[in-house]
């Protein structure tokens, strides 16, 4: 592959320079993405060392997500084609990908998610009760609720002790700090956190090797007992799967809670409607996942020289499949920047991706979100953003960095 930032052979494809790795004032990223979607069906972005091709209209994104023979998952980060850290199952391409998904899918089915619900409800209620008891009647929701809750449920999903959540949290923060890092310190801290978490998972794997649990309900035990093409998974693969599930599942759920609560705090009419009719939470969540897409890009690597929407691409170039832009494409969604949980194509959004790599954890994420929102609003139905705070959002993969709320 050759660095292609200074491309002169783009066949007239427009060029943009916005660096989407940067933190910005909250909600500014969506405005920039919307504007660049309208420059053309494909736009070359030269803000990174290698550059990448942005595809951002709904029909194009959904079609290209299905072209997994020529747009492959060898790298899934459009910002950096050299970042080939293996993620399982994400980094695999069909047919290997399907084989591993078949092993993992039962743990993320609606029935498996149902098994976790009593624990989720109990922990959500306990956390909300402790927050409601605060004498200052305020909380940074992004930190004190949205971080700990999904971490504990993730441990339960893997069959690991939820009490380990406290120990896990600083490492999880450091790992995410390293993804879109701007300083060598952040990168170093992230590397150390990965080592610590891998050591934690390694211990859990050893424990399961000595005392296997029920492979129907214990994910680590299942990974140790399963064969793919008559071969057991290697220990390294089992560890990588655990790490991937952590990376893919924790930050997303935390970030989603931040945007959902921000919307509810700033749109009392929507909040009152769902509080009065809690059966509407699933619709509320679906529309919020569309409007506040966290994963702004699904990166795909070009497997062989080809044209993408009229732009000549070389093997090894990166394509940015713009989930957030597609989710706000007026060609697909009427009045796309407005929250409307009654819209007729509510479920067509790409917030969980599409095609073979569609989010394996989406049923779990939805259930976790409904339970958290119900538990909170049963106890604190009225609240607002703390006055005078300026909210920022992280670049790379969106997240409100903090969300201070207060109530009477
Ligand atoms: C609101 C929360 C979540 C959002 C918005 C989200 C979004 C996404 C998206 C857009 C993809 C597709 C990536 C691609 O096409 O390359 C994806 C894949 C994935 N997600 Fe999620 N996700 C969420 C929660 C979770 C949870 C809770 C888990 C598991 C604990 C999880 C595990 C995964 C995995 C393993 C993949 C890769 C699937 C594959 O390559 O086959 N996600 N997610």
Coordinates of N, CA and C in Angstrom, one line a residue, residues 9-11 42 53 64 67 70-71 302 304-314 319:
X9 N -5.3 11.3 -8.5 CA -6.0 10.4 -9.4 C -7.4 10.0 -9.0
X10 N -8.1 11.0 -8.5 CA -9.4 10.7 -7.8 C -10.6 10.9 -8.8
X11 N -10.3 11.1 -10.0 CA -11.4 11.1 -11.0 C -12.4 12.2 -10.7
X42 N -19.4 10.4 -3.0 CA -18.2 10.0 -2.3 C -17.2 11.2 -2.3
X53 N -11.8 7.5 1.7 CA -13.0 7.9 0.9 C -14.2 7.8 1.8
X64 N -22.9 -0.8 0.0 CA -21.4 -1.1 0.1 C -21.1 -2.0 1.4
X67 N -20.9 -5.4 0.3 CA -19.9 -5.9 -0.7 C -18.6 -6.4 0.1
X70 N -15.0 -7.3 -1.6 CA -14.0 -6.4 -2.1 C -13.8 -5.2 -1.1
X71 N -14.7 -5.1 -0.2 CA -14.4 -4.1 0.9 C -14.4 -4.9 2.2
X302 N -10.1 -1.6 1.0 CA -10.3 -2.0 -0.4 C -9.4 -3.2 -0.7
X304 N -9.1 -5.0 -3.6 CA -8.4 -5.0 -4.9 C -8.8 -3.7 -5.6
X305 N -7.9 -3.2 -6.5 CA -8.2 -1.9 -7.2 C -9.6 -2.0 -7.7
X306 N -10.4 -0.9 -7.5 CA -11.7 -0.9 -8.0 C -12.2 0.6 -7.9
X307 N -13.3 0.9 -8.6 CA -14.0 2.2 -8.4 C -15.0 2.1 -7.3
X308 N -15.1 3.1 -6.5 CA -16.2 3.2 -5.5 C -16.9 4.5 -5.8
X309 N -18.2 4.3 -6.3 CA -19.0 5.5 -6.7 C -18.3 6.4 -7.6
X310 N -17.6 5.9 -8.6 CA -16.9 6.7 -9.6 C -15.5 7.2 -9.2
X311 N -15.1 6.9 -7.9 CA -13.7 7.3 -7.5 C -12.8 6.1 -7.6
X312 N -11.7 6.2 -8.4 CA -10.8 5.0 -8.5 C -10.0 4.8 -7.1
X313 N -10.1 3.6 -6.6 CA -9.5 3.3 -5.3 C -8.4 2.2 -5.5
X314 N -7.4 2.3 -4.7 CA -6.3 1.3 -4.8 C -6.5 0.3 -3.7
X319 N -12.1 2.9 3.1 CA -13.4 3.6 2.8 C -14.2 3.7 4.1

